[in-house]
Structure formats: structure tokens, C-alpha cells
Short mmCIF file of C-alpha atoms in Angstrom, two decimals:
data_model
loop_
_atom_site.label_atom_id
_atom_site.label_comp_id
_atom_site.label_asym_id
_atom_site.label_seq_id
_atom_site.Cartn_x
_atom_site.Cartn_y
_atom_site.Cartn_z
CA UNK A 1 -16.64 0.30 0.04
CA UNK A 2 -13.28 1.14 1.11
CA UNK A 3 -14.03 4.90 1.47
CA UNK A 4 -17.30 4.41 3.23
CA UNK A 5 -15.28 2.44 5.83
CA UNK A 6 -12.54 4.95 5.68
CA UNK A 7 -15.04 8.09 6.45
CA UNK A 8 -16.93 6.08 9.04
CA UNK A 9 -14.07 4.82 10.98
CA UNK A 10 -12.13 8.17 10.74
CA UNK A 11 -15.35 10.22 11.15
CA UNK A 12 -16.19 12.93 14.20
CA UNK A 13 -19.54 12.46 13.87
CA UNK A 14 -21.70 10.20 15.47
CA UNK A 15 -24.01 7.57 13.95
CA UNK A 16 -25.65 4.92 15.00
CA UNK A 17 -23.58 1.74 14.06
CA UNK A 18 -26.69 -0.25 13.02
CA UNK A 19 -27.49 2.08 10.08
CA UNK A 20 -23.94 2.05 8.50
CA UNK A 21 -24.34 -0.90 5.83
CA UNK A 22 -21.81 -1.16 3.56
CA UNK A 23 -21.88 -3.88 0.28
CA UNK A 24 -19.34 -6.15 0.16
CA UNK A 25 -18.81 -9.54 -1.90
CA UNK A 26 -19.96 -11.34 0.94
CA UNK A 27 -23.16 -8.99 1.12
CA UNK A 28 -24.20 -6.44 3.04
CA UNK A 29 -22.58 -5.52 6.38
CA UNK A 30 -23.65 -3.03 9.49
CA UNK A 31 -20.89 -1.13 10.92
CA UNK A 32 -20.77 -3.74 14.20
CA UNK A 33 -20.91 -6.80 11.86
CA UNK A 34 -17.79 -4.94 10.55
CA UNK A 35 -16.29 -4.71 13.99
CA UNK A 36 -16.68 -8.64 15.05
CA UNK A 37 -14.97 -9.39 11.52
CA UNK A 38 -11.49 -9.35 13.04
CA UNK A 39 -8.46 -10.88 10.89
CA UNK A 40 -10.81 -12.37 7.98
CA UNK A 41 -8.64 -12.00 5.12
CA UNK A 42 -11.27 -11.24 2.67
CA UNK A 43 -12.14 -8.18 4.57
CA UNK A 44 -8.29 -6.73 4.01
CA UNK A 45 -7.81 -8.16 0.95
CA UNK A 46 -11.34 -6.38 -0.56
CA UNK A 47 -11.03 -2.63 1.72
CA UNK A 48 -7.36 -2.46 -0.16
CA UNK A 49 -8.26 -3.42 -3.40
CA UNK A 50 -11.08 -1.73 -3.92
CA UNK A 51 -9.47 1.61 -2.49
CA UNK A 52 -6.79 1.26 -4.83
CA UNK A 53 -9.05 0.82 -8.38
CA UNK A 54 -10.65 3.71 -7.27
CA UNK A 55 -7.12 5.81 -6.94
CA UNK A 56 -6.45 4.10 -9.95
CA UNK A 57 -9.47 5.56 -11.56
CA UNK A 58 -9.13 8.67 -10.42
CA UNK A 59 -6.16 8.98 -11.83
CA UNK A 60 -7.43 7.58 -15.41
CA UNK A 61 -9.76 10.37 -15.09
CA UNK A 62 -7.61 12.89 -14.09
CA UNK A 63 -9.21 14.17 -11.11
CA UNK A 64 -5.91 13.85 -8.53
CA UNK A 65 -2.43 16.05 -9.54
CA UNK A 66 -0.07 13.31 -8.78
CA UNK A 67 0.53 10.67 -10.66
CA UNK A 68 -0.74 7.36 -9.09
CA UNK A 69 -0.05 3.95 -9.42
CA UNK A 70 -1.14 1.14 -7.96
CA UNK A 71 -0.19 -2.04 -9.07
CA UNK A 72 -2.39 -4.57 -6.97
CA UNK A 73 -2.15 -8.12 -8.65
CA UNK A 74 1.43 -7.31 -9.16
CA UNK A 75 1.90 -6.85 -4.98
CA UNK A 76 -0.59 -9.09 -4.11
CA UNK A 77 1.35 -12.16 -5.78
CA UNK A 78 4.58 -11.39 -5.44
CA UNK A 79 5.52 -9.83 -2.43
CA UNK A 80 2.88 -11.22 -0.10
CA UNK A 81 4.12 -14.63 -1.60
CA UNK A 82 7.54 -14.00 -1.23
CA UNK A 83 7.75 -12.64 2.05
CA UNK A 84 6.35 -15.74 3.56
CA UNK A 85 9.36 -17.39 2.08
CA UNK A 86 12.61 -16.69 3.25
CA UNK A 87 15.35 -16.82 2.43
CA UNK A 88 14.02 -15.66 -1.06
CA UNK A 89 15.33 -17.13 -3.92
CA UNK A 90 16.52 -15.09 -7.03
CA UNK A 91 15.59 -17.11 -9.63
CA UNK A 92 12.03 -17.84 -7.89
CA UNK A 93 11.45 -14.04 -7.73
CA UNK A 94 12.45 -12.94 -11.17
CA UNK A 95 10.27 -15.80 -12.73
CA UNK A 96 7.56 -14.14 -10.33
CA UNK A 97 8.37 -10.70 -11.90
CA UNK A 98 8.30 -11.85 -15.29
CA UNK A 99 4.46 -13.46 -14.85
CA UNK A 100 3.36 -10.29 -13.73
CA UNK A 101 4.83 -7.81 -16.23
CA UNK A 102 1.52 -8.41 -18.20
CA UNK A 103 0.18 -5.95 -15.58
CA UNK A 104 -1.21 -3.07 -17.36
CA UNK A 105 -0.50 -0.61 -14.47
CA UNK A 106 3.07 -1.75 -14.51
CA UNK A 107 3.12 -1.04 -18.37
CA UNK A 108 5.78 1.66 -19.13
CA UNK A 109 3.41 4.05 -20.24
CA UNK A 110 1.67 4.05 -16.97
CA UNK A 111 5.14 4.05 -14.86
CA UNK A 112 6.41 6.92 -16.93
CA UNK A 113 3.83 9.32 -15.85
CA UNK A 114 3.70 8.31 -12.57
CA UNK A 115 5.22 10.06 -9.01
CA UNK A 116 4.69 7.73 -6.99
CA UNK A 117 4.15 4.10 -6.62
CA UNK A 118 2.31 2.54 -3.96
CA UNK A 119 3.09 -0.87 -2.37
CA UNK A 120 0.92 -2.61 -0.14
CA UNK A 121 2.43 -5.40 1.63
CA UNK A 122 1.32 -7.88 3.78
CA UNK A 123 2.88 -9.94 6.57
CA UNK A 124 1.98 -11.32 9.74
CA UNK A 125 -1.71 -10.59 9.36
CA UNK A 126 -1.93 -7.14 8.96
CA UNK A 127 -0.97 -4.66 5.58
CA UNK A 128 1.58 -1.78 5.33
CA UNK A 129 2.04 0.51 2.65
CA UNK A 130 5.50 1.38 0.87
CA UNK A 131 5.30 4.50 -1.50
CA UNK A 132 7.88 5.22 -3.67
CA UNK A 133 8.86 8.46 -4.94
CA UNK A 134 9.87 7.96 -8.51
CA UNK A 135 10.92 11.50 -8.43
CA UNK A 136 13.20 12.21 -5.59
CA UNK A 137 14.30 7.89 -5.50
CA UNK A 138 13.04 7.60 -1.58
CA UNK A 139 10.51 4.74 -0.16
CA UNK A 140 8.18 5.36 2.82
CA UNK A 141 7.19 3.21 5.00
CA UNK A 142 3.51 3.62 6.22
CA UNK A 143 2.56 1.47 9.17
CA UNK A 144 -0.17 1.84 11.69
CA UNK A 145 1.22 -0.51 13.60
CA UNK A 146 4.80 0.37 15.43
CA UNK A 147 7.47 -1.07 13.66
CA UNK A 148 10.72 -2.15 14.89
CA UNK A 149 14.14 -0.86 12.95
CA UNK A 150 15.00 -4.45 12.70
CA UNK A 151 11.63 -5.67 10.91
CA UNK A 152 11.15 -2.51 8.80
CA UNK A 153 14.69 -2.97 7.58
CA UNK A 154 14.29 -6.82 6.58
CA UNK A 155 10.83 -5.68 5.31
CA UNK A 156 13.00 -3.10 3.15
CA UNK A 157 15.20 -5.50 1.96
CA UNK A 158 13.24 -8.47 0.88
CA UNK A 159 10.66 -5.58 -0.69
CA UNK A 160 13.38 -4.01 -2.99
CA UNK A 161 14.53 -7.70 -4.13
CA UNK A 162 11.23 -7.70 -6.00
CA UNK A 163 9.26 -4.35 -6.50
CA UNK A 164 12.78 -2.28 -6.89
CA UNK A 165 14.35 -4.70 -9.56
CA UNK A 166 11.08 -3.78 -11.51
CA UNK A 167 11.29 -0.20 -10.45
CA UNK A 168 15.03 -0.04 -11.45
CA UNK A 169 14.85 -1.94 -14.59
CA UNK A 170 12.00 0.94 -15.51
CA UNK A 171 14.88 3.66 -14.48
CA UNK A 172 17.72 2.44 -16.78
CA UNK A 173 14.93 1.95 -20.03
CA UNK A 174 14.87 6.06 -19.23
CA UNK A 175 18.62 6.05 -19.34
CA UNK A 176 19.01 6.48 -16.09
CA UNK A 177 21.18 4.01 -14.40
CA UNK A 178 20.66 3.52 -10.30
CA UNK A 179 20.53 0.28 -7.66
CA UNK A 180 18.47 -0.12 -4.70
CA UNK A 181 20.97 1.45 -2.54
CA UNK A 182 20.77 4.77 -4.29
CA UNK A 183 17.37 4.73 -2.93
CA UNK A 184 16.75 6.26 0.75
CA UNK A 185 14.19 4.58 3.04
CA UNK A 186 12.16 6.39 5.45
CA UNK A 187 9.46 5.14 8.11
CA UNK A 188 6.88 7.41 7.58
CA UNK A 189 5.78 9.50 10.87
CA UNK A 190 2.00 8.47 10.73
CA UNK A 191 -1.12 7.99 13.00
CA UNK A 192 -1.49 4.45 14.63
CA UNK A 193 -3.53 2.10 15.98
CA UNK A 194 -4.10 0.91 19.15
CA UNK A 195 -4.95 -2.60 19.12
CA UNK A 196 -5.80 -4.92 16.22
CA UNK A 197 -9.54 -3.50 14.80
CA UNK A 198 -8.45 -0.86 12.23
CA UNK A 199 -9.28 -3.65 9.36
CA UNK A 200 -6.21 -1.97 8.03
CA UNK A 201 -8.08 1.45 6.94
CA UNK A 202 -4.75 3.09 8.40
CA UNK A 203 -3.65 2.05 5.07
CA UNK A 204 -6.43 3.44 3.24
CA UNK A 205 -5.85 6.81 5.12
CA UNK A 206 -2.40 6.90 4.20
CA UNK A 207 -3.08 6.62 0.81
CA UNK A 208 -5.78 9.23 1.04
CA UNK A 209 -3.63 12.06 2.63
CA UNK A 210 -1.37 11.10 -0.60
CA UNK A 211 -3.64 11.38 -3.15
CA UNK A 212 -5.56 14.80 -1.09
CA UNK A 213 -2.70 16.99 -0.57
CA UNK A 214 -3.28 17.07 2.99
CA UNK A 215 -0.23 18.05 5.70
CA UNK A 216 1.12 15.16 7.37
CA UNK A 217 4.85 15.27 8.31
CA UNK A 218 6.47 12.08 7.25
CA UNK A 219 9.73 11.97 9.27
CA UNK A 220 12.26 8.83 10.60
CA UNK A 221 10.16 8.21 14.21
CA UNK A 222 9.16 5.59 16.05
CA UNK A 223 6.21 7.61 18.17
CA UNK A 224 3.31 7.27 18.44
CA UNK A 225 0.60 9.80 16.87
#
């Protein structure tokens, strides 16, 4: 579902909307009963999740270079859950990380062939995507909606409370010892949208350049593509 929507939306080609149907849980949907579906969490909630079982299948099959993973119940919970709660409390958040160890994507097998880790977040009625680069220890911050230095850097900080003390933890089991701040955070250079009907496929496309290779310049801007 995901990639139909992402190929439609994204698409040069033109088609008539009436004929694009694509299944969802709730049934079947046209392309402009799509369109009128603004802000209905279910339609965010399934686009993402389904996009990301099939990365994460296409990695258990081998068919992508880089190492993928995608650790949706684990995101889903925690950091949607926590964000909404500030100030966060420690405690609260490790007992969170602890219930969702059982993860098998976040299973150190999976994490120690893996380059990068994406992090979809939501807040505020929309999703943005954090990758992080096992390799090189940076985070990117993909956002088709503008972001402000002041909410990408709280968004930053109340992220690495919970996804980095995982991510961290993983580290120092390698013997390598490092802390959030040894990380670097970047806000990805990347298309955006103008107004509020992308459904969040922005995220979806992100993920896709990722996973395809493709050039897009990630740099520290605020511009618009």
C-alpha cells in the first residue's frame, strides 16, 4: 500500500484519480477518497508501517546493500508515547525500553548487521523520520515539514533519552564505549511539503532514496526544496 501511494503521489504521469484504488484495512480506497482523508491516524499509522515491513523484508531477503532496520512497535510505543509527556521521566522510559527489548528487530543479531536505523517519530499530528548511522555515529533528521532549530533540537533530545540509550547500550556490548553527545545531529536537506496533504509519504520517500541509492544531498538547511 505504502508504495502504491508513494509512486502515485510522487508520480509524473497522469492518471485519472478515480482508477487508483489502493487496499487498506479499512477497504478499498480511490486516490480522491485518499485525498479527503486528512489527519486520520489510521491512514499514517498503516502508509508507515506497512512501508517499513516491506524494507524490513527486503532486507531479510537480501535484495537492498545496506543494512536496514526498522524497529516499528519499538518507536511506535515509546517515543510517540513519550514525547507527549514531558518532562520525561527516567525511570518511566527505561521501564518502556525494557518492555520492548522483546522486539526481534531490536535483537542484537539484527542491530549488529545493520547501517542504519530508522526512527519514525510522531508529534503534533504529523511523522518525521530520524536515521541513524551506526557507522559514522550521526542522526538525520528527515522532515517534510520545516522545522525550527528550537523544536528539532528538543525533538533530538527527548529522542536520544530513549532510542540512543538502546542504541548506546548496543555500542558498549561491542566494546565500544560512547554517549549521546558523541553523536552529531544533522537536519537532513530534503524535499517538503506545502500544506498538510502529503499523508506523510515524505517519509516514505525519505526512506526510499535510503534504501535506492539515489543522490540527495543531506546538509544542515532550513530551505525549502
Amino acid at each position: 500500500m505504502a508504495l502504491q501511494v508513494v509512486e502515485f503521489i510522487f508520480s509524473t504521469t497522469t492518471k485519472d484519480d478515480h482508477d487508483f484504488i489502493v487496499e487498506t484495512p479499512k477497504g478499498k480506497l480511490s486516490r480522491c477518497q485518499i485525498l479527503s482523508l486528512k489527519r486520520k491516524s489510521w491512514v499514517h499509522n498503516q502508509v508507515i508501517l506497512v512501508y517499513g515491513h516491506f524494507l524490513n523484508d527486503q532486507e531479510e531477503r537480501k535484495e537492498v546493500v545496506k543494512g536496514i532496520v526498522f524497529p516499528w512497535t519499538y518507536v511506535q510505543h515509546v517515543v510517540a508515547n513519550a514525547i507527549k509527556k514531558q518532562p520525561m521521566d527516567k525511570a518511566r522510559v527505561s521501564v518502556h525500553i525494557s518492555m520492548h527489548k522483546s522486539n526481534p528487530l531490536l535483537k542484537r543479531e539484527n542491530l549488529e548487521r545493520c547501517d542504519y536505523i530508522f526512527f519514525p517519530m510522531y508529534r503534533d499530528d504529523h511523522y518525521r523520520v530520524y536515521v541513524a548511522d551506526m557507522k559514522n555515529r550521526k542522526t538525520f533528521l528527515l522532515d517534510s515539514q520545516k522545522p525550527n532549530a528550537r523544536v528539532a533540537n528538543e525533538d533530538h533530545g527527548l529522542v536520544g533519552k530513549v532510542i540512543f540509550e538502546y542504541v548506546t547500550e548496543f555500542l558498549k556490548e561491542q566494546g565500544v564505549n560512547c554517549t549521546l553527545d558523541e553523536w552529531e545531529f544533522n537536519i537532513a536537506n530534503v524535499p517538503q511539503q506545502f500544506g498538510n496533504d502529503d499523508f506523510d509519504v515524505f517519509a516514505c520517500l525519505y526512506m526510499e532514496l535510503w534504501v535506492g541509492h539515489l543522490p540527495v544531498e543531506y546538509k544542515n538547511s532550513w530551505h525549502k526544496q
